Amino acid sequence: MRIGELAARAGTTTRTLRYYESRGLLPARRGSNGYRTYDEDDLKLLRQIRTLQDIGFDLEETRPFVECLRAGHPEGDACPASLAVYRRKLDELDALIGELQTVRAQIGVRLATAGGEPPLCELGGREL
Amino acid sequence: MRIGELAARAGTTTRTLRYYESRGLLPARRGSNGYRTYDEDDLKLLRQIRTLQDIGFDLEETRPFVECLRAGHPEGDACPASLAVYRRKLDELDALIGELQTVRAQIGVRLATAGGEPPLCELGGREL
DNA sequence: CGTTGCCCTGACGTCGGCGTCAAGGCTTAC
DNA sequence: GTAAGCCTTGACGCCGACGTCAGGGCAACG
């Protein structure tokens, strides 16, 4: 299949596919007319990339998964390198979620105490 | 004081201050030689901006706080517009944290089930 | 008078993941 | 033959918050 069909079947754009190719992530064979040619396996690779991207993985982080599939494994996360990315991502997420919760709490307090609160009040309910 | 000193006292750079000025956030008076001149109030405004920025507020979102201080309030969040930003931020944070937790859970499951698990196993401990 | 150290404006670079346009080639249907 | 609809490469645009460089001015010290 050609680039337009692959893009459509993966729910993305031709621009995106050419970008992935430029990054060496999803190289394409070429037909006699110079057109890019893809097969069902490429679709599977592309869907793996897109799934991870949608979840919030950087493009580079999807590379181990793609290489894992290309190595013949039925799942992109069957390889150690992929699992390592999972673990790094878990740590990152935990750190980020923790920070965000801290910030959330800070704002919550500021929202509760800001706006002319009485100096001697101990604890109050929501004012709004 | 001049731009370099203000930057140093706020722990930022002159470039940042000029950028804020270009955005209309922190205008400066000018001395006879064309140099920007700031006072202690400007330092207070700048610290308000930086504090919010560090927490993750967009630059535009700090504007109500700055205007609130400039209006004479001792705290930047003493004004309704600032509180509205707080509330919007809380909602954004809640949504984002929720998404991240969902992703975290997904990855956790994939990490647990990936890597050649036996098809009939019910529940296993950590393998690494 | 020269050097150092501030300051000025203007403008291009950065990062990621593409969007969008330009200018042209191939193929197929009418 | 010609128009439509694919495809090609190349290159600039976008977003936010600045970093960094170029080229020049002012001030103070020795």
mmCIF file of C-alpha atoms (C1' of nucleotides) in Angstrom:
data_model
loop_
_atom_site.group_PDB
_atom_site.id
_atom_site.type_symbol
_atom_site.label_atom_id
_atom_site.label_comp_id
_atom_site.label_asym_id
_atom_site.label_seq_id
_atom_site.Cartn_x
_atom_site.Cartn_y
_atom_site.Cartn_z
ATOM 1 C CA MET A 1 0.000 0.000 0.000
ATOM 2 C CA ARG A 2 1.084 3.602 -0.469
ATOM 3 C CA ILE A 3 1.570 6.349 2.064
ATOM 4 C CA GLY A 4 -1.910 7.835 1.882
ATOM 5 C CA GLU A 5 -3.630 4.537 2.585
ATOM 6 C CA LEU A 6 -1.297 3.675 5.432
ATOM 7 C CA ALA A 7 -1.850 7.057 7.003
ATOM 8 C CA ALA A 8 -5.611 6.714 6.705
ATOM 9 C CA ARG A 9 -5.637 3.203 8.142
ATOM 10 C CA ALA A 10 -3.583 4.353 11.125
ATOM 11 C CA GLY A 11 -5.589 7.528 11.608
ATOM 12 C CA THR A 12 -2.703 9.841 10.950
ATOM 13 C CA THR A 13 -1.274 11.914 8.113
ATOM 14 C CA THR A 14 1.242 11.442 5.326
ATOM 15 C CA ARG A 15 3.285 14.258 6.808
ATOM 16 C CA THR A 16 3.615 12.300 10.007
ATOM 17 C CA LEU A 17 4.773 9.193 8.176
ATOM 18 C CA ARG A 18 7.423 11.126 6.266
ATOM 19 C CA TYR A 19 8.528 12.629 9.544
ATOM 20 C CA TYR A 20 8.877 9.204 11.136
ATOM 21 C CA GLU A 21 10.888 8.095 8.143
ATOM 22 C CA SER A 22 13.146 11.126 8.439
ATOM 23 C CA ARG A 23 13.776 10.089 12.031
ATOM 24 C CA GLY A 24 14.658 6.589 10.888
ATOM 25 C CA LEU A 25 11.757 5.161 12.795
ATOM 26 C CA LEU A 26 9.656 3.868 9.941
ATOM 27 C CA PRO A 27 11.691 3.532 6.730
ATOM 28 C CA ALA A 28 9.842 2.705 3.533
ATOM 29 C CA ARG A 29 10.639 0.654 0.483
ATOM 30 C CA ARG A 30 10.227 2.434 -2.812
ATOM 31 C CA GLY A 31 8.360 1.364 -5.913
ATOM 32 C CA SER A 32 9.725 1.825 -9.438
ATOM 33 C CA ASN A 33 8.104 5.249 -9.612
ATOM 34 C CA GLY A 34 9.704 6.405 -6.379
ATOM 35 C CA TYR A 35 6.536 6.057 -4.328
ATOM 36 C CA ARG A 36 6.824 4.746 -0.800
ATOM 37 C CA THR A 37 5.459 1.247 -0.353
ATOM 38 C CA TYR A 38 4.266 -0.274 2.904
ATOM 39 C CA ASP A 39 2.809 -3.594 4.019
ATOM 40 C CA GLU A 40 0.720 -4.873 6.901
ATOM 41 C CA ASP A 41 3.736 -5.169 9.149
ATOM 42 C CA ASP A 42 4.440 -1.482 8.693
ATOM 43 C CA LEU A 43 0.881 -0.780 9.742
ATOM 44 C CA LYS A 44 1.470 -2.766 12.894
ATOM 45 C CA LEU A 45 4.666 -0.828 13.632
ATOM 46 C CA LEU A 46 2.909 2.430 12.986
ATOM 47 C CA ARG A 47 0.026 1.539 15.269
ATOM 48 C CA GLN A 48 2.517 0.706 17.993
ATOM 49 C CA ILE A 49 4.121 4.107 17.595
ATOM 50 C CA ARG A 50 0.814 5.922 17.589
ATOM 51 C CA THR A 51 -0.489 4.093 20.634
ATOM 52 C CA LEU A 52 2.565 5.024 22.650
ATOM 53 C CA GLN A 53 2.547 8.567 21.341
ATOM 54 C CA ASP A 54 -1.083 9.011 22.350
ATOM 55 C CA ILE A 55 -0.198 7.824 25.841
ATOM 56 C CA GLY A 56 2.476 10.484 26.066
ATOM 57 C CA PHE A 57 5.694 8.769 25.043
ATOM 58 C CA ASP A 58 8.305 10.795 23.221
ATOM 59 C CA LEU A 59 8.916 9.619 19.696
ATOM 60 C CA GLU A 60 12.386 8.383 20.616
ATOM 61 C CA GLU A 61 10.932 6.320 23.414
ATOM 62 C CA THR A 62 8.868 4.325 20.961
ATOM 63 C CA ARG A 63 11.963 3.163 19.099
ATOM 64 C CA PRO A 64 12.699 0.111 21.277
ATOM 65 C CA PHE A 65 9.127 -1.075 20.808
ATOM 66 C CA VAL A 66 9.356 -0.723 17.062
ATOM 67 C CA GLU A 67 12.666 -2.527 16.922
ATOM 68 C CA CYS A 68 11.231 -5.244 19.118
ATOM 69 C CA LEU A 69 8.367 -5.827 16.717
ATOM 70 C CA ARG A 70 10.754 -5.704 13.785
ATOM 71 C CA ALA A 71 12.857 -8.363 15.480
ATOM 72 C CA GLY A 72 9.937 -10.700 15.154
ATOM 73 C CA HIS A 73 8.283 -10.447 18.525
ATOM 74 C CA PRO A 74 4.487 -10.398 18.421
ATOM 75 C CA GLU A 75 4.371 -7.582 20.996
ATOM 76 C CA GLY A 76 6.500 -4.466 21.051
ATOM 77 C CA ASP A 77 6.986 -4.684 24.782
ATOM 78 C CA ALA A 78 8.378 -8.223 24.728
ATOM 79 C CA CYS A 79 11.951 -6.947 24.810
ATOM 80 C CA PRO A 80 14.047 -5.750 27.754
ATOM 81 C CA ALA A 81 14.683 -2.359 26.198
ATOM 82 C CA SER A 82 10.952 -1.747 25.965
ATOM 83 C CA LEU A 83 10.402 -2.792 29.534
ATOM 84 C CA ALA A 84 13.167 -0.440 30.583
ATOM 85 C CA VAL A 85 11.286 2.378 28.892
ATOM 86 C CA TYR A 86 8.149 1.331 30.732
ATOM 87 C CA ARG A 87 9.971 1.500 34.027
ATOM 88 C CA ARG A 88 11.544 4.854 33.271
ATOM 89 C CA LYS A 89 8.154 6.139 32.289
ATOM 90 C CA LEU A 90 6.601 4.871 35.487
ATOM 91 C CA ASP A 91 9.221 6.705 37.508
ATOM 92 C CA GLU A 92 8.738 9.849 35.497
ATOM 93 C CA LEU A 93 4.997 9.635 35.915
ATOM 94 C CA ASP A 94 5.241 9.060 39.631
ATOM 95 C CA ALA A 95 7.537 12.038 39.994
ATOM 96 C CA LEU A 96 5.350 14.227 37.835
ATOM 97 C CA ILE A 97 2.122 13.176 39.489
ATOM 98 C CA GLY A 98 3.688 13.852 42.851
ATOM 99 C CA GLU A 99 4.746 17.333 41.823
ATOM 100 C CA LEU A 100 1.362 18.096 40.391
ATOM 101 C CA GLN A 101 -0.371 16.928 43.527
ATOM 102 C CA THR A 102 1.899 19.142 45.578
ATOM 103 C CA VAL A 103 1.080 22.094 43.390
ATOM 104 C CA ARG A 104 -2.590 21.198 43.523
ATOM 105 C CA ALA A 105 -2.480 21.204 47.293
ATOM 106 C CA GLN A 106 -0.660 24.525 47.373
ATOM 107 C CA ILE A 107 -3.220 26.155 45.130
ATOM 108 C CA GLY A 108 -6.020 24.603 47.126
ATOM 109 C CA VAL A 109 -4.689 26.146 50.294
ATOM 110 C CA ARG A 110 -4.101 29.505 48.682
ATOM 111 C CA LEU A 111 -7.587 29.476 47.252
ATOM 112 C CA ALA A 112 -9.000 28.691 50.662
ATOM 113 C CA THR A 113 -6.969 31.242 52.585
ATOM 114 C CA ALA A 114 -6.786 34.027 50.006
ATOM 115 C CA GLY A 115 -9.341 36.754 49.531
ATOM 116 C CA GLY A 116 -9.517 38.503 52.882
ATOM 117 C CA GLU A 117 -9.651 35.719 55.405
ATOM 118 C CA PRO A 118 -9.980 36.567 59.091
ATOM 119 C CA PRO A 119 -6.549 36.374 60.770
ATOM 120 C CA LEU A 120 -7.644 34.297 63.724
ATOM 121 C CA CYS A 121 -9.828 31.724 62.017
ATOM 122 C CA GLU A 122 -8.696 28.182 62.594
ATOM 123 C CA LEU A 123 -10.461 26.232 59.911
ATOM 124 C CA GLY A 124 -13.200 27.138 57.542
ATOM 125 C CA GLY A 125 -15.373 25.419 54.979
ATOM 126 C CA ARG A 126 -15.539 26.259 51.309
ATOM 127 C CA GLU A 127 -16.619 29.823 50.867
ATOM 128 C CA LEU A 128 -17.715 29.486 47.283
ATOM 129 C CA MET B 1 18.057 49.615 40.639
ATOM 130 C CA ARG B 2 18.972 48.514 37.127
ATOM 131 C CA ILE B 3 18.036 45.402 35.209
ATOM 132 C CA GLY B 4 21.038 43.321 36.165
ATOM 133 C CA GLU B 5 20.558 43.802 39.860
ATOM 134 C CA LEU B 6 16.824 43.112 39.678
ATOM 135 C CA ALA B 7 17.462 39.947 37.735
ATOM 136 C CA ALA B 8 20.060 38.776 40.220
ATOM 137 C CA ARG B 9 17.853 39.534 43.201
ATOM 138 C CA ALA B 10 15.002 37.581 41.684
ATOM 139 C CA GLY B 11 17.211 34.737 40.562
ATOM 140 C CA THR B 12 16.529 35.205 36.885
ATOM 141 C CA THR B 13 18.142 36.830 33.857
ATOM 142 C CA THR B 14 18.036 40.187 32.147
ATOM 143 C CA ARG B 15 16.742 38.506 29.037
ATOM 144 C CA THR B 16 13.752 37.265 30.969
ATOM 145 C CA LEU B 17 13.003 40.729 32.294
ATOM 146 C CA ARG B 18 13.153 42.237 28.822
ATOM 147 C CA TYR B 19 10.880 39.472 27.654
ATOM 148 C CA TYR B 20 8.343 40.233 30.369
ATOM 149 C CA GLU B 21 8.492 43.882 29.427
ATOM 150 C CA SER B 22 7.906 43.028 25.777
ATOM 151 C CA ARG B 23 4.799 41.144 26.887
ATOM 152 C CA GLY B 24 3.608 44.180 28.811
ATOM 153 C CA LEU B 25 3.839 42.301 32.066
ATOM 154 C CA LEU B 26 6.611 44.228 33.764
ATOM 155 C CA PRO B 27 7.143 47.647 32.147
ATOM 156 C CA ALA B 28 10.137 49.672 33.267
ATOM 157 C CA ARG B 29 10.800 53.343 33.759
ATOM 158 C CA ARG B 30 13.860 54.667 31.982
ATOM 159 C CA GLY B 31 16.699 56.757 33.329
ATOM 160 C CA SER B 32 18.173 59.681 31.426
ATOM 161 C CA ASN B 33 20.646 57.358 29.766
ATOM 162 C CA GLY B 34 17.953 55.015 28.527
ATOM 163 C CA TYR B 35 18.652 52.360 31.157
ATOM 164 C CA ARG B 36 15.705 50.542 32.688
ATOM 165 C CA THR B 37 15.046 51.494 36.295
ATOM 166 C CA TYR B 38 13.219 49.369 38.826
ATOM 167 C CA ASP B 39 12.244 49.682 42.473
ATOM 168 C CA GLU B 40 11.343 47.316 45.302
ATOM 169 C CA ASP B 41 7.756 47.085 44.145
ATOM 170 C CA ASP B 42 8.947 45.774 40.808
ATOM 171 C CA LEU B 43 10.938 43.149 42.637
ATOM 172 C CA LYS B 44 7.796 42.097 44.415
ATOM 173 C CA LEU B 45 5.885 41.861 41.130
ATOM 174 C CA LEU B 46 8.700 39.891 39.571
ATOM 175 C CA ARG B 47 8.841 37.472 42.472
ATOM 176 C CA GLN B 48 5.122 36.919 42.132
ATOM 177 C CA ILE B 49 5.546 36.111 38.461
ATOM 178 C CA ARG B 50 8.464 33.788 39.086
ATOM 179 C CA THR B 51 6.727 31.941 41.894
ATOM 180 C CA LEU B 52 3.720 31.228 39.717
ATOM 181 C CA GLN B 53 5.893 30.321 36.750
ATOM 182 C CA ASP B 54 7.849 27.860 38.830
ATOM 183 C CA ILE B 55 4.611 26.242 39.899
ATOM 184 C CA GLY B 56 3.647 25.789 36.268
ATOM 185 C CA PHE B 57 1.490 28.773 35.417
ATOM 186 C CA ASP B 58 1.639 30.145 31.892
ATOM 187 C CA LEU B 59 3.028 33.640 31.714
ATOM 188 C CA GLU B 60 -0.353 35.040 30.735
ATOM 189 C CA GLU B 61 -1.927 33.421 33.755
ATOM 190 C CA THR B 62 0.277 35.460 36.058
ATOM 191 C CA ARG B 63 -1.068 38.725 34.704
ATOM 192 C CA PRO B 64 -4.086 38.997 37.004
ATOM 193 C CA PHE B 65 -1.817 38.491 40.012
ATOM 194 C CA VAL B 66 0.549 41.203 38.867
ATOM 195 C CA GLU B 67 -2.280 43.617 38.188
ATOM 196 C CA CYS B 68 -3.727 42.792 41.574
ATOM 197 C CA LEU B 69 -0.486 43.729 43.298
ATOM 198 C CA ARG B 70 -0.176 46.822 41.176
ATOM 199 C CA ALA B 71 -3.676 47.811 42.254
ATOM 200 C CA GLY B 72 -2.341 48.064 45.773
ATOM 201 C CA HIS B 73 -3.319 44.735 47.268
ATOM 202 C CA PRO B 74 -0.680 43.217 49.524
ATOM 203 C CA GLU B 75 -1.170 39.779 47.945
ATOM 204 C CA GLY B 76 -1.469 38.986 44.271
ATOM 205 C CA ASP B 77 -4.277 36.530 44.858
ATOM 206 C CA ALA B 78 -6.487 38.986 46.711
ATOM 207 C CA CYS B 79 -8.479 39.725 43.572
ATOM 208 C CA PRO B 80 -11.339 37.771 41.967
ATOM 209 C CA ALA B 81 -9.493 37.421 38.671
ATOM 210 C CA SER B 82 -6.596 35.736 40.433
ATOM 211 C CA LEU B 83 -8.891 33.386 42.281
ATOM 212 C CA ALA B 84 -10.540 32.506 38.986
ATOM 213 C CA VAL B 85 -7.124 31.519 37.633
ATOM 214 C CA TYR B 86 -6.581 29.394 40.739
ATOM 215 C CA ARG B 87 -9.837 27.589 40.130
ATOM 216 C CA ARG B 88 -9.147 27.037 36.452
ATOM 217 C CA LYS B 89 -5.732 25.711 37.382
ATOM 218 C CA LEU B 90 -7.196 23.341 39.925
ATOM 219 C CA ASP B 91 -9.533 21.926 37.313
ATOM 220 C CA GLU B 92 -6.713 21.578 34.823
ATOM 221 C CA LEU B 93 -4.543 19.869 37.400
ATOM 222 C CA ASP B 94 -7.275 17.472 38.404
ATOM 223 C CA ALA B 95 -7.884 16.540 34.801
ATOM 224 C CA LEU B 96 -4.197 16.138 34.068
ATOM 225 C CA ILE B 97 -3.465 14.151 37.198
ATOM 226 C CA GLY B 98 -6.371 11.878 36.367
ATOM 227 C CA GLU B 99 -5.042 11.246 32.874
ATOM 228 C CA LEU B 100 -1.557 10.593 34.147
ATOM 229 C CA GLN B 101 -2.818 8.149 36.728
ATOM 230 C CA THR B 102 -4.742 6.324 34.038
ATOM 231 C CA VAL B 103 -1.628 6.106 31.908
ATOM 232 C CA ARG B 104 0.405 5.041 34.898
ATOM 233 C CA ALA B 105 -2.016 2.222 35.592
ATOM 234 C CA GLN B 106 -1.937 1.111 31.954
ATOM 235 C CA ILE B 107 1.822 0.985 31.903
ATOM 236 C CA GLY B 108 1.858 -0.798 35.231
ATOM 237 C CA VAL B 109 -0.373 -3.510 33.851
ATOM 238 C CA ARG B 110 1.620 -3.817 30.639
ATOM 239 C CA LEU B 111 4.830 -4.046 32.597
ATOM 240 C CA ALA B 112 3.357 -6.761 34.766
ATOM 241 C CA THR B 113 1.859 -8.793 31.923
ATOM 242 C CA ALA B 114 4.494 -8.203 29.259
ATOM 243 C CA GLY B 115 7.638 -10.213 28.801
ATOM 244 C CA GLY B 116 6.420 -13.718 28.107
ATOM 245 C CA GLU B 117 3.939 -14.381 30.833
ATOM 246 C CA PRO B 118 2.334 -17.813 31.092
ATOM 247 C CA PRO B 119 -1.157 -17.700 29.543
ATOM 248 C CA LEU B 120 -2.907 -19.419 32.403
ATOM 249 C CA CYS B 121 -1.294 -17.705 35.348
ATOM 250 C CA GLU B 122 -3.746 -15.856 37.525
ATOM 251 C CA LEU B 123 -1.584 -13.538 39.506
ATOM 252 C CA GLY B 124 2.116 -13.248 39.971
ATOM 253 C CA GLY B 125 4.535 -11.209 42.002
ATOM 254 C CA ARG B 126 7.156 -8.863 40.603
ATOM 255 C CA GLU B 127 9.543 -10.736 38.387
ATOM 256 C CA LEU B 128 12.374 -8.229 38.624
ATOM 257 C "C1'" DC C 1 43.078 57.447 27.113
ATOM 258 C "C1'" DG C 2 42.094 52.745 27.489
ATOM 259 C "C1'" DT C 3 39.854 48.926 29.577
ATOM 260 C "C1'" DT C 4 36.259 46.763 32.026
ATOM 261 C "C1'" DG C 5 31.596 46.126 32.953
ATOM 262 C "C1'" DC C 6 27.397 47.411 32.791
ATOM 263 C "C1'" DC C 7 23.526 48.684 29.509
ATOM 264 C "C1'" DC C 8 20.855 49.065 24.781
ATOM 265 C "C1'" DT C 9 18.216 47.078 20.426
ATOM 266 C "C1'" DG C 10 17.487 43.656 16.954
ATOM 267 C "C1'" DA C 11 17.346 39.344 15.396
ATOM 268 C "C1'" DC C 12 18.100 34.508 14.880
ATOM 269 C "C1'" DG C 13 18.275 29.767 17.479
ATOM 270 C "C1'" DT C 14 16.122 26.187 20.519
ATOM 271 C "C1'" DC C 15 12.923 22.085 21.258
ATOM 272 C "C1'" DG C 16 9.044 18.375 19.316
ATOM 273 C "C1'" DG C 17 6.010 17.012 16.247
ATOM 274 C "C1'" DC C 18 4.283 17.891 12.985
ATOM 275 C "C1'" DG C 19 1.024 21.652 9.506
ATOM 276 C "C1'" DT C 20 1.076 23.885 5.314
ATOM 277 C "C1'" DC C 21 2.510 25.599 1.040
ATOM 278 C "C1'" DA C 22 5.166 25.456 -3.436
ATOM 279 C "C1'" DA C 23 6.401 23.339 -7.595
ATOM 280 C "C1'" DG C 24 6.404 19.515 -9.964
ATOM 281 C "C1'" DG C 25 5.764 14.171 -11.595
ATOM 282 C "C1'" DC C 26 2.942 9.834 -12.284
ATOM 283 C "C1'" DT C 27 -1.421 7.449 -13.282
ATOM 284 C "C1'" DT C 28 -5.909 6.735 -14.291
ATOM 285 C "C1'" DA C 29 -10.398 7.889 -15.998
ATOM 286 C "C1'" DC C 30 -13.042 10.306 -19.138
ATOM 287 C "C1'" DG D 1 -5.562 15.374 -24.200
ATOM 288 C "C1'" DT D 2 -6.695 16.849 -19.929
ATOM 289 C "C1'" DA D 3 -8.322 16.952 -15.433
ATOM 290 C "C1'" DA D 4 -8.345 14.741 -10.953
ATOM 291 C "C1'" DG D 5 -6.067 12.646 -7.468
ATOM 292 C "C1'" DC D 6 -2.464 10.522 -5.906
ATOM 293 C "C1'" DC D 7 2.678 11.004 -5.079
ATOM 294 C "C1'" DT D 8 7.627 13.447 -4.652
ATOM 295 C "C1'" DT D 9 11.120 16.874 -2.243
ATOM 296 C "C1'" DG D 10 12.149 21.178 0.005
ATOM 297 C "C1'" DA D 11 11.370 24.562 3.009
ATOM 298 C "C1'" DC D 12 9.133 27.742 6.088
ATOM 299 C "C1'" DG D 13 5.587 28.236 10.123
ATOM 300 C "C1'" DC D 14 3.997 27.221 14.775
ATOM 301 C "C1'" DC D 15 4.077 27.388 20.028
ATOM 302 C "C1'" DG D 16 6.338 29.307 24.778
ATOM 303 C "C1'" DA D 17 9.849 31.196 27.198
ATOM 304 C "C1'" DC D 18 13.441 32.459 26.791
ATOM 305 C "C1'" DG D 19 19.223 31.732 25.162
ATOM 306 C "C1'" DT D 20 22.648 33.736 22.587
ATOM 307 C "C1'" DC D 21 25.060 36.574 19.510
ATOM 308 C "C1'" DA D 22 26.103 41.001 16.949
ATOM 309 C "C1'" DG D 23 27.088 45.654 17.105
ATOM 310 C "C1'" DG D 24 27.176 49.590 19.655
ATOM 311 C "C1'" DG D 25 26.671 53.147 23.907
ATOM 312 C "C1'" DC D 26 27.592 54.906 28.651
ATOM 313 C "C1'" DA D 27 30.149 55.103 33.095
ATOM 314 C "C1'" DA D 28 33.792 54.733 36.143
ATOM 315 C "C1'" DC D 29 38.390 53.522 37.413
ATOM 316 C "C1'" DG D 30 43.345 53.877 36.951
#
